[in-house]
Amino acid sequence: MLATPPAFVPLIDFPVPAPSPAETLTFLFHRGRLLLRTQDLALPSAGQVAALDVDLTRAQPVGLWQGRYCQALWCDDEALPDASVEWRGLRSLFNVLDDGFVGLASRAAQLAEWARSHHYCGVCATPMVRLPGERCFKCLGCGMLAYPRISPAMMVLIRKGDQVLLALHKHSPSYRYSPLAGFLEAGESVEEAVHREVMEEVGLRVHNLRYFMSQSWPFPHSLMLAFTADYLDGEIRLDENEIAEARWFGPGDTWPEASSSVSISALLVQAHRPPQPE
């Protein structure tokens, strides 16, 4: 599952004394893509980072991992000095690199994007400064504070006896059957969002909500909160702007191909999937 490695220690402030470039792991991004060595898909060396002539003063501390300091940084230009390094989207690393490494990269990606998008105050356009001791930028003009954006989203697997409801979401990159999902609206609880999204997307009412687990999802800065719920009443009625198809799957049905094992969606479905014949 995509998650931060257990031995990782997060850092908000820059370590003192500053570690040498050779002791530093740099997660460098351009428009959400991570710079990796072409040969082994490892992080670039200090020399390879220096060859890109990026401004290291805008690096953000991420934490300590495997005894080395990790920092997040972004690059305005995608041009590369040679073929020894390449830009890779995080999705392309699923089931290719270790889940813990990709989870750490996803954390770094969100921090890099937060720093990149807060050069200036969104209220008065004054340059922002980083506050010590907090993951926060502050405007010295009007005092506006900017923390990393986290967008909570609910996911729910609806159960009806020994069946579960799966849907094809029109805007999903994978376009696979999955539980229903949607972002929270301002002012509503996660439970309220579950009921609203289920009614909006498939026209059903549910009850007996049970929390399953959560997962940070860096596309671009979601926090997925997964639930199960029991069917109460209603007939499937699709929101045709969001859902291409929705149907019940039970023990006697041919189930759709499982999605990437790194996602909370896959774990939620797998936990309720009937045993497969050997």
Tab-separated table of C-alpha atoms in Angstrom:
chain	number	residue	atom	x	y	z
A	1	MET	CA	0.000	0.000	0.000
A	2	LEU	CA	1.148	3.534	-0.754
A	3	ALA	CA	2.254	4.923	2.632
A	4	THR	CA	5.217	6.620	4.248
A	5	PRO	CA	7.896	4.093	5.346
A	6	PRO	CA	7.599	3.137	9.053
A	7	ALA	CA	11.178	4.221	9.845
A	8	PHE	CA	10.718	7.661	8.282
A	9	VAL	CA	11.045	10.666	10.642
A	10	PRO	CA	9.328	13.846	9.382
A	11	LEU	CA	11.083	17.190	9.740
A	12	ILE	CA	9.502	20.636	9.572
A	13	ASP	CA	12.658	22.731	9.984
A	14	PHE	CA	16.007	22.428	8.231
A	15	PRO	CA	18.524	20.336	10.206
A	16	VAL	CA	21.411	22.084	11.927
A	17	PRO	CA	24.161	21.635	10.996
A	18	ALA	CA	23.118	21.253	7.394
A	19	PRO	CA	23.983	17.827	5.952
A	20	SER	CA	26.395	17.668	3.053
A	21	PRO	CA	24.997	17.269	-0.495
A	22	ALA	CA	26.322	13.699	-0.541
A	23	GLU	CA	24.237	12.889	2.548
A	24	THR	CA	21.073	14.464	1.132
A	25	LEU	CA	18.346	12.777	-0.882
A	26	THR	CA	16.637	15.238	-3.210
A	27	PHE	CA	13.141	14.660	-4.510
A	28	LEU	CA	13.091	17.023	-7.471
A	29	PHE	CA	9.844	17.568	-9.387
A	30	HIS	CA	8.659	19.218	-12.564
A	31	ARG	CA	4.872	19.452	-12.898
A	32	GLY	CA	4.334	16.455	-10.656
A	33	ARG	CA	6.983	14.263	-12.282
A	34	LEU	CA	9.950	13.041	-10.240
A	35	LEU	CA	13.555	13.117	-11.415
A	36	LEU	CA	15.127	9.646	-11.279
A	37	ARG	CA	18.218	7.978	-12.647
A	38	THR	CA	17.384	6.255	-15.901
A	39	GLN	CA	19.390	3.110	-15.246
A	40	ASP	CA	18.000	2.069	-11.854
A	41	LEU	CA	15.155	4.528	-11.080
A	42	ALA	CA	16.998	5.750	-7.980
A	43	LEU	CA	17.089	9.357	-6.834
A	44	PRO	CA	19.657	11.504	-8.644
A	45	SER	CA	23.094	12.113	-7.157
A	46	ALA	CA	24.084	15.507	-5.808
A	47	GLY	CA	26.064	16.091	-8.993
A	48	GLN	CA	23.089	15.296	-11.211
A	49	VAL	CA	20.926	17.716	-9.241
A	50	ALA	CA	23.603	20.413	-9.452
A	51	ALA	CA	23.814	19.958	-13.235
A	52	LEU	CA	20.231	21.237	-13.520
A	53	ASP	CA	21.161	24.571	-11.937
A	54	VAL	CA	18.102	24.631	-9.650
A	55	ASP	CA	17.806	27.059	-6.744
A	56	LEU	CA	18.553	24.880	-3.718
A	57	THR	CA	17.522	27.668	-1.317
A	58	ARG	CA	13.884	26.929	-2.057
A	59	ALA	CA	14.174	23.270	-1.005
A	60	GLN	CA	11.723	22.138	1.684
A	61	PRO	CA	12.637	19.688	4.469
A	62	VAL	CA	10.825	16.366	4.231
A	63	GLY	CA	12.504	14.235	6.904
A	64	LEU	CA	15.042	11.547	7.691
A	65	TRP	CA	14.993	8.207	5.914
A	66	GLN	CA	17.558	5.427	6.144
A	67	GLY	CA	19.878	7.783	7.997
A	68	ARG	CA	19.800	10.468	5.282
A	69	TYR	CA	18.153	13.853	5.079
A	70	CYS	CA	15.393	14.177	2.465
A	71	GLN	CA	14.384	17.422	0.819
A	72	ALA	CA	11.725	18.379	-1.744
A	73	LEU	CA	12.390	20.763	-4.595
A	74	TRP	CA	10.873	21.750	-7.909
A	75	CYS	CA	12.319	22.683	-11.263
A	76	ASP	CA	10.806	25.262	-13.623
A	77	ASP	CA	12.456	23.822	-16.727
A	78	GLU	CA	12.049	20.195	-17.781
A	79	ALA	CA	15.197	20.195	-19.941
A	80	LEU	CA	17.755	17.600	-18.814
A	81	PRO	CA	21.553	17.695	-19.273
A	82	ASP	CA	21.788	14.121	-20.601
A	83	ALA	CA	20.008	10.771	-20.728
A	84	SER	CA	21.301	9.595	-17.349
A	85	VAL	CA	18.182	11.008	-15.661
A	86	GLU	CA	14.531	11.226	-16.617
A	87	TRP	CA	11.213	12.592	-15.369
A	88	ARG	CA	8.744	9.935	-14.172
A	89	GLY	CA	5.127	10.348	-13.129
A	90	LEU	CA	4.360	8.828	-9.736
A	91	ARG	CA	1.653	6.552	-11.157
A	92	SER	CA	4.228	4.984	-13.477
A	93	LEU	CA	6.171	3.852	-10.387
A	94	PHE	CA	3.305	1.867	-8.849
A	95	ASN	CA	4.261	-1.805	-8.507
A	96	VAL	CA	7.644	-0.938	-10.055
A	97	LEU	CA	9.422	0.602	-7.065
A	98	ASP	CA	8.998	-0.095	-3.354
A	99	ASP	CA	5.660	1.194	-2.015
A	100	GLY	CA	7.421	2.928	0.872
A	101	PHE	CA	9.708	4.842	-1.468
A	102	VAL	CA	6.796	5.897	-3.678
A	103	GLY	CA	4.846	6.881	-0.560
A	104	LEU	CA	7.721	9.074	0.558
A	105	ALA	CA	7.972	10.551	-2.936
A	106	SER	CA	4.264	11.357	-2.825
A	107	ARG	CA	4.762	13.268	0.431
A	108	ALA	CA	7.674	15.165	-1.098
A	109	ALA	CA	5.627	15.935	-4.215
A	110	GLN	CA	2.909	17.594	-2.166
A	111	LEU	CA	5.426	19.670	-0.212
A	112	ALA	CA	7.211	20.742	-3.382
A	113	GLU	CA	3.940	21.811	-5.006
A	114	TRP	CA	2.875	23.691	-1.871
A	115	ALA	CA	6.138	25.651	-1.874
A	116	ARG	CA	6.042	26.250	-5.639
A	117	SER	CA	2.528	27.658	-5.534
A	118	HIS	CA	3.110	30.005	-2.599
A	119	HIS	CA	5.831	32.368	-3.775
A	120	TYR	CA	3.375	35.211	-3.316
A	121	CYS	CA	0.349	35.916	-1.160
A	122	GLY	CA	-2.921	35.044	-2.860
A	123	VAL	CA	-4.591	38.042	-1.178
A	124	CYS	CA	-2.175	40.943	-1.687
A	125	ALA	CA	0.659	39.458	-3.841
A	126	THR	CA	3.351	40.177	-1.249
A	127	PRO	CA	6.244	37.639	-1.236
A	128	MET	CA	5.667	34.878	1.321
A	129	VAL	CA	8.194	33.763	3.953
A	130	ARG	CA	8.587	30.392	5.638
A	131	LEU	CA	7.791	30.336	9.368
A	132	PRO	CA	10.218	28.400	11.606
A	133	GLY	CA	8.678	25.580	13.600
A	134	GLU	CA	5.618	25.320	11.357
A	135	ARG	CA	4.845	23.923	7.929
A	136	CYS	CA	3.554	27.335	6.943
A	137	PHE	CA	4.188	30.331	4.682
A	138	LYS	CA	3.223	33.769	5.960
A	139	CYS	CA	2.555	37.001	4.125
A	140	LEU	CA	4.402	39.897	5.794
A	141	GLY	CA	1.989	42.307	4.149
A	142	CYS	CA	-1.456	41.146	5.295
A	143	GLY	CA	-0.579	38.226	7.577
A	144	MET	CA	-2.272	35.520	5.489
A	145	LEU	CA	-1.075	32.013	6.380
A	146	ALA	CA	-0.714	29.169	3.863
A	147	TYR	CA	-0.364	25.568	5.033
A	148	PRO	CA	0.009	22.575	2.693
A	149	ARG	CA	-3.333	21.872	1.087
A	150	ILE	CA	-5.020	18.607	2.040
A	151	SER	CA	-8.304	17.803	0.298
A	152	PRO	CA	-10.383	15.198	2.184
A	153	ALA	CA	-12.346	12.775	0.037
A	154	MET	CA	-14.646	9.946	1.024
A	155	MET	CA	-14.788	6.466	-0.501
A	156	VAL	CA	-17.524	3.963	0.234
A	157	LEU	CA	-18.166	0.336	-0.640
A	158	ILE	CA	-21.915	-0.346	-0.437
A	159	ARG	CA	-22.933	-3.844	0.676
A	160	LYS	CA	-26.267	-5.505	-0.135
A	161	GLY	CA	-26.300	-8.963	1.362
A	162	ASP	CA	-23.328	-10.753	-0.182
A	163	GLN	CA	-23.087	-8.233	-3.040
A	164	VAL	CA	-21.162	-4.955	-3.284
A	165	LEU	CA	-21.660	-1.980	-5.577
A	166	LEU	CA	-18.806	-1.005	-7.910
A	167	ALA	CA	-18.850	1.772	-10.492
A	168	LEU	CA	-16.957	3.031	-13.502
A	169	HIS	CA	-16.058	6.652	-12.826
A	170	LYS	CA	-15.850	8.661	-16.044
A	171	HIS	CA	-12.969	10.840	-14.841
A	172	SER	CA	-10.829	8.105	-13.302
A	173	PRO	CA	-7.379	7.742	-14.925
A	174	SER	CA	-7.557	3.939	-14.673
A	175	TYR	CA	-11.212	3.678	-15.808
A	176	ARG	CA	-11.789	0.585	-13.719
A	177	TYR	CA	-14.628	-0.513	-11.478
A	178	SER	CA	-14.139	0.852	-7.984
A	179	PRO	CA	-16.115	1.998	-4.926
A	180	LEU	CA	-17.889	5.334	-5.036
A	181	ALA	CA	-15.782	8.346	-4.102
A	182	GLY	CA	-15.986	12.105	-3.941
A	183	PHE	CA	-14.587	15.214	-2.278
A	184	LEU	CA	-16.087	16.767	0.827
A	185	GLU	CA	-17.954	20.028	0.489
A	186	ALA	CA	-17.252	22.966	2.812
A	187	GLY	CA	-19.083	22.574	6.088
A	188	GLU	CA	-20.044	18.893	5.847
A	189	SER	CA	-18.808	15.884	7.789
A	190	VAL	CA	-17.339	12.819	6.111
A	191	GLU	CA	-20.516	10.892	6.938
A	192	GLU	CA	-22.673	13.587	5.344
A	193	ALA	CA	-20.460	13.466	2.263
A	194	VAL	CA	-20.944	9.694	2.000
A	195	HIS	CA	-24.733	10.003	2.020
A	196	ARG	CA	-24.706	12.948	-0.402
A	197	GLU	CA	-22.308	11.381	-2.905
A	198	VAL	CA	-24.114	8.026	-2.905
A	199	MET	CA	-27.430	9.730	-3.587
A	200	GLU	CA	-25.960	12.028	-6.249
A	201	GLU	CA	-23.983	9.366	-8.095
A	202	VAL	CA	-26.247	6.311	-7.954
A	203	GLY	CA	-29.515	7.420	-6.332
A	204	LEU	CA	-29.327	5.046	-3.355
A	205	ARG	CA	-29.702	5.483	0.384
A	206	VAL	CA	-27.309	3.728	2.774
A	207	HIS	CA	-26.917	3.223	6.524
A	208	ASN	CA	-24.607	1.504	9.029
A	209	LEU	CA	-21.481	3.371	7.944
A	210	ARG	CA	-18.244	1.794	9.180
A	211	TYR	CA	-14.798	3.365	8.930
A	212	PHE	CA	-12.292	1.215	7.001
A	213	MET	CA	-8.996	3.135	6.784
A	214	SER	CA	-7.398	6.253	5.288
A	215	GLN	CA	-4.652	6.990	2.790
A	216	SER	CA	-2.835	10.049	1.517
A	217	TRP	CA	-3.195	10.199	-2.270
A	218	PRO	CA	-0.930	12.705	-4.071
A	219	PHE	CA	-3.117	13.504	-7.101
A	220	PRO	CA	-2.667	16.236	-6.270
A	221	HIS	CA	-3.240	16.399	-2.478
A	222	SER	CA	-6.108	14.137	-1.423
A	223	LEU	CA	-6.719	12.369	1.855
A	224	MET	CA	-8.912	9.353	1.120
A	225	LEU	CA	-11.221	8.276	3.984
A	226	ALA	CA	-12.700	4.867	3.208
A	227	PHE	CA	-15.933	3.407	4.605
A	228	THR	CA	-18.313	0.529	4.131
A	229	ALA	CA	-22.073	1.073	4.240
A	230	ASP	CA	-25.134	-1.137	3.978
A	231	TYR	CA	-27.753	-0.627	1.285
A	232	LEU	CA	-30.997	0.841	2.653
A	233	ASP	CA	-33.263	1.481	-0.330
A	234	GLY	CA	-33.542	2.841	-3.849
A	235	GLU	CA	-32.822	1.757	-7.409
A	236	ILE	CA	-29.573	2.563	-9.206
A	237	ARG	CA	-29.889	5.885	-11.012
A	238	LEU	CA	-26.640	7.146	-12.526
A	239	ASP	CA	-25.253	10.647	-12.496
A	240	GLU	CA	-24.262	10.531	-16.164
A	241	ASN	CA	-21.723	13.345	-15.729
A	242	GLU	CA	-19.744	11.261	-13.230
A	243	ILE	CA	-20.623	7.569	-13.554
A	244	ALA	CA	-20.486	5.478	-16.728
A	245	GLU	CA	-21.862	2.303	-15.118
A	246	ALA	CA	-22.633	0.927	-11.671
A	247	ARG	CA	-23.705	-2.605	-10.760
A	248	TRP	CA	-23.800	-5.153	-7.983
A	249	PHE	CA	-21.132	-7.850	-7.835
A	250	GLY	CA	-21.633	-11.022	-5.817
A	251	PRO	CA	-20.108	-14.484	-5.355
A	252	GLY	CA	-21.494	-15.848	-8.631
A	253	ASP	CA	-20.360	-12.949	-10.799
A	254	THR	CA	-17.228	-12.380	-12.826
A	255	TRP	CA	-15.481	-9.639	-10.922
A	256	PRO	CA	-13.609	-6.827	-12.690
A	257	GLU	CA	-9.846	-6.708	-12.792
A	258	ALA	CA	-8.384	-5.436	-9.535
A	259	SER	CA	-6.940	-1.933	-9.515
A	260	SER	CA	-3.389	-1.122	-8.435
A	261	SER	CA	-2.531	-2.781	-5.133
A	262	VAL	CA	-1.047	0.472	-3.827
A	263	SER	CA	-4.465	2.151	-3.558
A	264	ILE	CA	-6.929	2.111	-0.709
A	265	SER	CA	-9.600	1.323	-3.298
A	266	ALA	CA	-7.958	-2.015	-4.071
A	267	LEU	CA	-7.681	-2.902	-0.380
A	268	LEU	CA	-11.301	-1.994	0.285
A	269	VAL	CA	-12.561	-4.153	-2.581
A	270	GLN	CA	-10.194	-7.027	-1.812
A	271	ALA	CA	-11.427	-7.136	1.788
A	272	HIS	CA	-14.951	-7.886	0.488
A	273	ARG	CA	-14.179	-9.909	-2.617
A	274	PRO	CA	-15.418	-13.518	-2.575
A	275	PRO	CA	-12.678	-16.183	-2.419
A	276	GLN	CA	-11.391	-17.033	-5.870
A	277	PRO	CA	-11.503	-20.687	-6.986
A	278	GLU	CA	-8.096	-22.344	-7.152
